[in-house]
Short mmCIF file of C-alpha atoms in Angstrom, two decimals:
data_model
loop_
_atom_site.label_atom_id
_atom_site.label_comp_id
_atom_site.label_asym_id
_atom_site.label_seq_id
_atom_site.Cartn_x
_atom_site.Cartn_y
_atom_site.Cartn_z
CA UNK A 1230 5.14 14.79 -9.33
CA UNK A 1231 5.90 13.39 -6.38
CA UNK A 1232 9.79 14.55 -6.12
CA UNK A 1233 8.29 17.98 -7.91
CA UNK A 1234 5.61 18.63 -5.70
CA UNK A 1235 5.22 15.85 -3.06
CA UNK A 1236 8.88 16.56 -1.58
CA UNK A 1237 8.27 20.33 -1.19
CA UNK A 1238 4.75 19.93 -0.01
CA UNK A 1239 6.22 17.38 3.12
CA UNK A 1240 9.04 19.93 3.79
CA UNK A 1241 6.70 22.73 4.31
CA UNK A 1242 3.30 21.59 5.83
CA UNK A 1243 5.28 18.37 7.42
CA UNK A 1244 1.98 16.05 7.57
CA UNK A 1245 2.00 13.46 10.05
CA UNK A 1246 0.90 9.96 9.49
CA UNK A 1247 -0.65 6.93 11.63
CA UNK A 1248 -0.82 3.43 10.18
CA UNK A 1249 1.17 3.14 7.35
CA UNK A 1250 2.07 -0.25 7.72
CA UNK A 1251 -1.69 -0.82 6.57
CA UNK A 1252 -0.68 0.20 2.82
CA UNK A 1253 0.31 -3.23 1.10
CA UNK A 1254 3.94 -2.92 -0.59
CA UNK A 1255 2.22 -4.47 -3.68
CA UNK A 1256 -0.99 -5.68 -5.04
CA UNK A 1257 -4.46 -3.61 -5.13
CA UNK A 1258 -6.09 -2.24 -2.47
CA UNK A 1259 -9.09 0.54 -2.34
CA UNK A 1260 -8.03 3.66 -0.53
CA UNK A 1261 -11.53 4.88 0.78
CA UNK A 1262 -11.04 8.44 2.53
CA UNK A 1263 -12.99 11.03 3.91
CA UNK A 1264 -13.06 14.69 1.99
CA UNK A 1265 -12.34 18.00 3.44
CA UNK A 1266 -10.21 19.71 0.91
CA UNK A 1267 -8.94 20.11 -2.63
CA UNK A 1268 -5.68 19.46 -0.85
CA UNK A 1269 -6.77 16.16 -0.06
CA UNK A 1270 -5.69 14.94 -3.72
CA UNK A 1271 -2.44 16.03 -2.79
CA UNK A 1272 -1.37 15.09 0.90
CA UNK A 1273 -2.34 11.25 0.72
CA UNK A 1274 -0.58 10.35 -2.65
CA UNK A 1275 2.38 12.68 -1.24
CA UNK A 1276 2.85 10.40 2.05
CA UNK A 1277 2.65 6.90 0.47
CA UNK A 1278 5.79 5.27 -1.60
CA UNK A 1279 3.05 4.22 -4.06
CA UNK A 1280 1.19 5.70 -7.03
CA UNK A 1281 -2.58 6.38 -6.08
CA UNK A 1282 -5.07 6.80 -8.75
CA UNK A 1283 -8.21 8.65 -7.88
CA UNK A 1284 -10.93 9.19 -10.64
CA UNK A 1285 -11.48 13.19 -11.01
CA UNK A 1286 -14.34 15.12 -12.56
CA UNK A 1287 -13.85 15.70 -16.34
CA UNK A 1288 -13.95 19.19 -16.03
CA UNK A 1289 -10.60 19.15 -14.02
CA UNK A 1290 -9.07 18.17 -17.43
CA UNK A 1291 -11.05 21.02 -19.77
CA UNK A 1292 -11.39 24.31 -17.85
CA UNK A 1293 -9.99 26.65 -20.58
CA UNK A 1294 -7.58 29.24 -19.03
CA UNK A 1295 -3.86 29.30 -17.60
CA UNK A 1296 -5.35 27.99 -14.21
CA UNK A 1297 -7.39 25.32 -16.58
CA UNK A 1298 -4.12 24.12 -17.87
CA UNK A 1299 -2.18 23.94 -14.79
CA UNK A 1300 -5.17 22.02 -13.32
CA UNK A 1301 -5.12 19.45 -15.93
CA UNK A 1302 -1.70 19.30 -15.74
CA UNK A 1303 -1.28 18.25 -12.27
CA UNK A 1304 -4.08 15.59 -12.61
CA UNK A 1305 -2.63 14.05 -15.56
CA UNK A 1306 0.72 14.08 -13.72
CA UNK A 1307 -0.26 12.16 -11.09
CA UNK A 1308 -2.69 9.66 -12.81
CA UNK A 1309 -5.95 10.77 -12.38
CA UNK A 1310 -8.87 9.34 -14.43
CA UNK A 1311 -11.21 12.03 -16.00
CA UNK A 1312 -14.95 10.98 -15.45
CA UNK A 1313 -17.87 12.92 -16.83
CA UNK A 1314 -20.67 13.00 -14.21
CA UNK A 1315 -23.27 14.59 -16.24
CA UNK A 1316 -24.21 11.72 -18.02
CA UNK A 1317 -26.14 10.15 -15.25
CA UNK A 1318 -25.75 6.28 -14.57
CA UNK A 1319 -23.64 5.96 -17.93
CA UNK A 1320 -21.08 8.38 -15.92
CA UNK A 1321 -21.41 6.13 -12.83
CA UNK A 1322 -20.49 3.11 -14.87
CA UNK A 1323 -17.64 4.65 -16.56
CA UNK A 1324 -16.21 5.38 -13.09
CA UNK A 1325 -16.60 1.81 -11.61
CA UNK A 1326 -15.17 0.15 -14.82
CA UNK A 1327 -11.93 2.96 -14.22
CA UNK A 1328 -11.82 1.61 -10.42
CA UNK A 1329 -11.98 -2.13 -11.60
CA UNK A 1330 -9.36 -1.44 -14.63
CA UNK A 1331 -6.99 0.11 -11.96
CA UNK A 1332 -7.59 -2.74 -9.21
CA UNK A 1333 -7.03 -5.09 -12.05
CA UNK A 1334 -3.43 -3.88 -12.52
CA UNK A 1335 -2.66 -4.78 -9.10
CA UNK A 1336 -2.30 -0.51 -8.15
CA UNK A 1337 -3.85 1.57 -5.22
CA UNK A 1338 -7.45 2.90 -6.29
CA UNK A 1339 -8.29 5.77 -4.31
CA UNK A 1340 -11.86 6.94 -4.16
CA UNK A 1341 -13.67 9.58 -1.93
CA UNK A 1342 -17.12 7.71 -0.82
CA UNK A 1343 -19.13 11.15 0.25
CA UNK A 1344 -18.64 12.07 -3.68
CA UNK A 1345 -18.05 15.65 -2.82
CA UNK A 1346 -16.08 17.62 -0.23
CA UNK A 1347 -17.86 18.35 2.90
CA UNK A 1348 -19.10 21.77 3.11
CA UNK A 1349 -18.96 21.91 6.89
CA UNK A 1350 -16.10 19.73 8.12
CA UNK A 1351 -18.57 16.92 9.24
CA UNK A 1352 -18.56 13.53 7.39
CA UNK A 1353 -21.58 12.71 5.40
CA UNK A 1354 -23.50 9.77 4.13
CA UNK A 1355 -21.46 7.65 1.66
CA UNK A 1356 -22.66 6.86 -1.77
CA UNK A 1357 -23.33 3.27 -2.39
CA UNK A 1358 -22.28 2.80 -6.13
CA UNK A 1359 -18.62 3.03 -6.82
CA UNK A 1360 -16.79 2.64 -3.82
CA UNK A 1361 -18.83 -1.09 -2.72
CA UNK A 1362 -19.27 -2.10 -6.05
CA UNK A 1363 -15.46 -1.77 -7.01
CA UNK A 1364 -14.60 -3.70 -4.15
CA UNK A 1365 -16.51 -6.74 -4.52
CA UNK A 1366 -16.62 -6.99 -8.41
CA UNK A 1367 -12.75 -7.07 -7.58
CA UNK A 1368 -12.12 -8.87 -3.93
CA UNK A 1369 -9.79 -5.90 -3.01
CA UNK A 1370 -9.04 -4.96 0.41
CA UNK A 1371 -10.78 -1.56 1.48
CA UNK A 1372 -8.13 0.10 3.24
CA UNK A 1373 -10.17 3.50 5.64
CA UNK A 1374 -8.61 6.83 5.41
CA UNK A 1375 -9.32 9.80 7.65
CA UNK A 1376 -7.68 13.27 6.67
CA UNK A 1377 -7.30 15.66 9.33
CA UNK A 1378 -7.35 19.28 9.69
CA UNK A 1379 -6.60 19.55 5.84
CA UNK A 1380 -9.97 21.81 5.65
CA UNK A 1381 -8.20 24.23 7.75
CA UNK A 1382 -5.21 25.14 5.48
CA UNK A 1383 -7.08 26.60 2.59
CA UNK A 1384 -10.62 27.50 3.09
CA UNK A 1385 -13.02 28.49 0.54
CA UNK A 1386 -12.62 31.87 -0.61
CA UNK A 1387 -8.81 31.90 0.87
CA UNK A 1388 -5.81 32.18 -2.20
CA UNK A 1389 -2.81 31.85 -0.12
CA UNK A 1390 -2.68 28.33 2.20
CA UNK A 1391 -2.11 28.51 5.84
CA UNK A 1392 1.33 26.62 6.94
CA UNK A 1393 0.07 24.02 9.37
CA UNK A 1394 0.26 20.24 9.67
CA UNK A 1395 -2.57 18.33 8.59
CA UNK A 1396 -2.32 14.69 9.37
CA UNK A 1397 -3.37 11.23 7.86
CA UNK A 1398 -4.77 8.31 9.63
CA UNK A 1399 -4.78 4.98 7.66
CA UNK A 1400 -7.07 2.33 8.90
CA UNK A 1401 -6.63 -1.43 8.89
CA UNK A 1402 -8.04 -3.38 5.56
CA UNK A 1403 -11.65 -4.59 5.61
CA UNK A 1404 -12.54 -7.63 4.15
CA UNK A 1405 -15.54 -8.18 2.24
CA UNK A 1406 -15.22 -11.65 0.83
CA UNK A 1407 -18.17 -12.43 2.58
CA UNK A 1408 -20.19 -10.88 -0.17
CA UNK A 1409 -18.41 -12.03 -3.51
CA UNK A 1410 -21.23 -12.22 -5.89
CA UNK A 1411 -23.38 -9.68 -4.54
CA UNK A 1412 -22.37 -6.74 -6.06
CA UNK A 1413 -25.74 -5.81 -7.47
CA UNK A 1414 -27.49 -6.36 -4.32
CA UNK A 1415 -28.12 -2.78 -3.41
CA UNK A 1416 -28.77 -3.56 0.28
CA UNK A 1417 -25.27 -5.32 0.20
CA UNK A 1418 -23.86 -2.20 -1.16
CA UNK A 1419 -25.38 -0.13 1.35
CA UNK A 1420 -24.14 -2.37 4.24
CA UNK A 1421 -20.22 -2.48 2.66
CA UNK A 1422 -20.85 1.44 2.21
CA UNK A 1423 -21.80 2.01 6.14
CA UNK A 1424 -18.97 0.17 7.44
CA UNK A 1425 -16.24 1.72 5.37
CA UNK A 1426 -17.69 5.12 6.71
CA UNK A 1427 -18.16 4.07 10.17
CA UNK A 1428 -14.32 3.28 10.14
CA UNK A 1429 -13.39 6.68 8.61
CA UNK A 1430 -15.88 8.12 11.30
CA UNK A 1431 -13.55 6.23 14.13
CA UNK A 1432 -10.50 7.42 12.73
CA UNK A 1433 -11.18 11.04 11.81
CA UNK A 1434 -13.29 11.69 14.86
CA UNK A 1435 -15.82 13.51 12.93
CA UNK A 1436 -19.40 14.20 13.25
CA UNK A 1437 -21.37 11.84 11.27
CA UNK A 1438 -24.23 13.20 9.28
CA UNK A 1439 -26.93 10.80 7.95
CA UNK A 1440 -27.48 12.68 4.90
CA UNK A 1441 -25.29 12.90 1.37
CA UNK A 1442 -22.93 15.85 0.98
CA UNK A 1443 -24.37 17.17 -2.29
CA UNK A 1444 -27.76 17.51 0.00
CA UNK A 1445 -26.33 19.38 2.16
CA UNK A 1446 -24.80 21.47 0.08
CA UNK A 1447 -27.88 22.47 -1.58
CA UNK A 1448 -29.54 23.17 1.76
CA UNK A 1449 -27.02 25.44 2.89
CA UNK A 1450 -27.26 27.27 -0.28
CA UNK A 1451 -31.02 27.49 -0.01
CA UNK A 1452 -30.62 28.56 3.83
CA UNK A 1453 -28.02 31.38 2.63
CA UNK A 1454 -30.55 32.16 -0.73
CA UNK A 1455 -33.53 32.89 2.33
CA UNK A 1456 -31.05 34.83 4.55
CA UNK A 1457 -30.03 37.37 1.76
CA UNK A 1458 -33.33 37.38 0.17
CA UNK A 1459 -35.01 38.39 4.31
CA UNK A 1460 -32.33 40.80 4.26
CA UNK A 1461 -32.78 42.08 1.56
CA UNK A 1462 -36.73 42.41 2.45
CA UNK A 1463 -35.89 43.85 5.91
CA UNK A 1464 -33.85 46.50 4.00
CA UNK A 1465 -36.18 47.31 2.34
CA UNK A 1466 -38.41 47.63 4.79
CA UNK A 1467 -36.13 49.64 6.66
CA UNK A 1468 -35.79 52.36 3.94
CA UNK A 1469 -39.76 52.31 3.54
CA UNK A 1470 -39.78 53.04 7.13
CA UNK A 1471 -36.95 55.72 6.71
CA UNK A 1472 -39.10 57.32 3.74
CA UNK A 1473 -42.24 57.51 5.57
CA UNK A 1474 -40.41 58.76 9.03
CA UNK A 1475 -39.11 61.46 6.74
CA UNK A 1476 -42.37 62.31 5.38
CA UNK A 1477 -44.44 62.38 8.56
CA UNK A 1478 -41.26 65.04 9.70
CA UNK A 1479 -41.86 67.17 6.95
CA UNK A 1480 -45.83 66.83 7.12
CA UNK A 1481 -44.99 67.87 11.12
CA UNK A 1482 -43.02 70.89 10.09
CA UNK A 1483 -45.33 72.12 7.68
CA UNK A 1484 -48.05 71.81 10.07
CA UNK A 1485 -46.11 73.97 12.63
CA UNK A 1486 -45.61 76.43 10.03
CA UNK A 1487 -49.23 76.77 9.32
CA UNK A 1488 -49.61 77.10 13.07
CA UNK A 1489 -47.20 79.57 13.82
CA UNK A 1490 -48.89 81.97 10.79
CA UNK A 1491 -52.02 81.17 12.08
CA UNK A 1492 -51.24 82.65 15.58
CA UNK A 1493 -49.14 85.49 13.72
CA UNK A 1494 -52.36 86.97 11.64
CA UNK A 1495 -54.53 86.58 14.91
#
């Protein structure tokens, strides 16, 4: 996949990279990245010599049709791990176990702490489950990563990508060994996640929003729905006003005709 997709991708888009020296030549590490675009999972592995294993939602592997099969082939080709997100706590535990397995094999494990793509290019609060628990359970260093401008290459709704240079900044590894044995303490999990998100914010230069991206998406969807409803109601009111104006004009014409007839008769 690095040769068939990674090579042409680097040739076409020429991504710039800072901090490659922070990626260990061997041994396990966790890459914690912001998430701006679907293409993040293409560009980050493409610029690294080592394989990166991400967990991915199971729908990427089970969607029917030609596009679904192509998507599944890609994710299988790059070694992505399917995780069913519909199973609540069980799904979360499966994701954590998958991450631990990757680390125990001495490989690179990639994760998006925000849990989903940013809806507006800002950096959102990290979810404390997967990232912090895998880091504390394994003792692996966490390497913060910032994807730059990837959301501009193929914005939502656009089929053809825009040829421009995205960037990738890789920060120094973070050591959380001081929290060994505390992977079930929710305050520790929150502290670890917030520290990682702070480093990502410094690398990316993004505005930080202290809510989850999933909540922001719901807010945006609710606002769009409210605006659509308001527009519909305004349109309905305008149509009603237009109808009433037409009726008033018609009545005025009738009254004028009546007045003229009365004057004529007199």
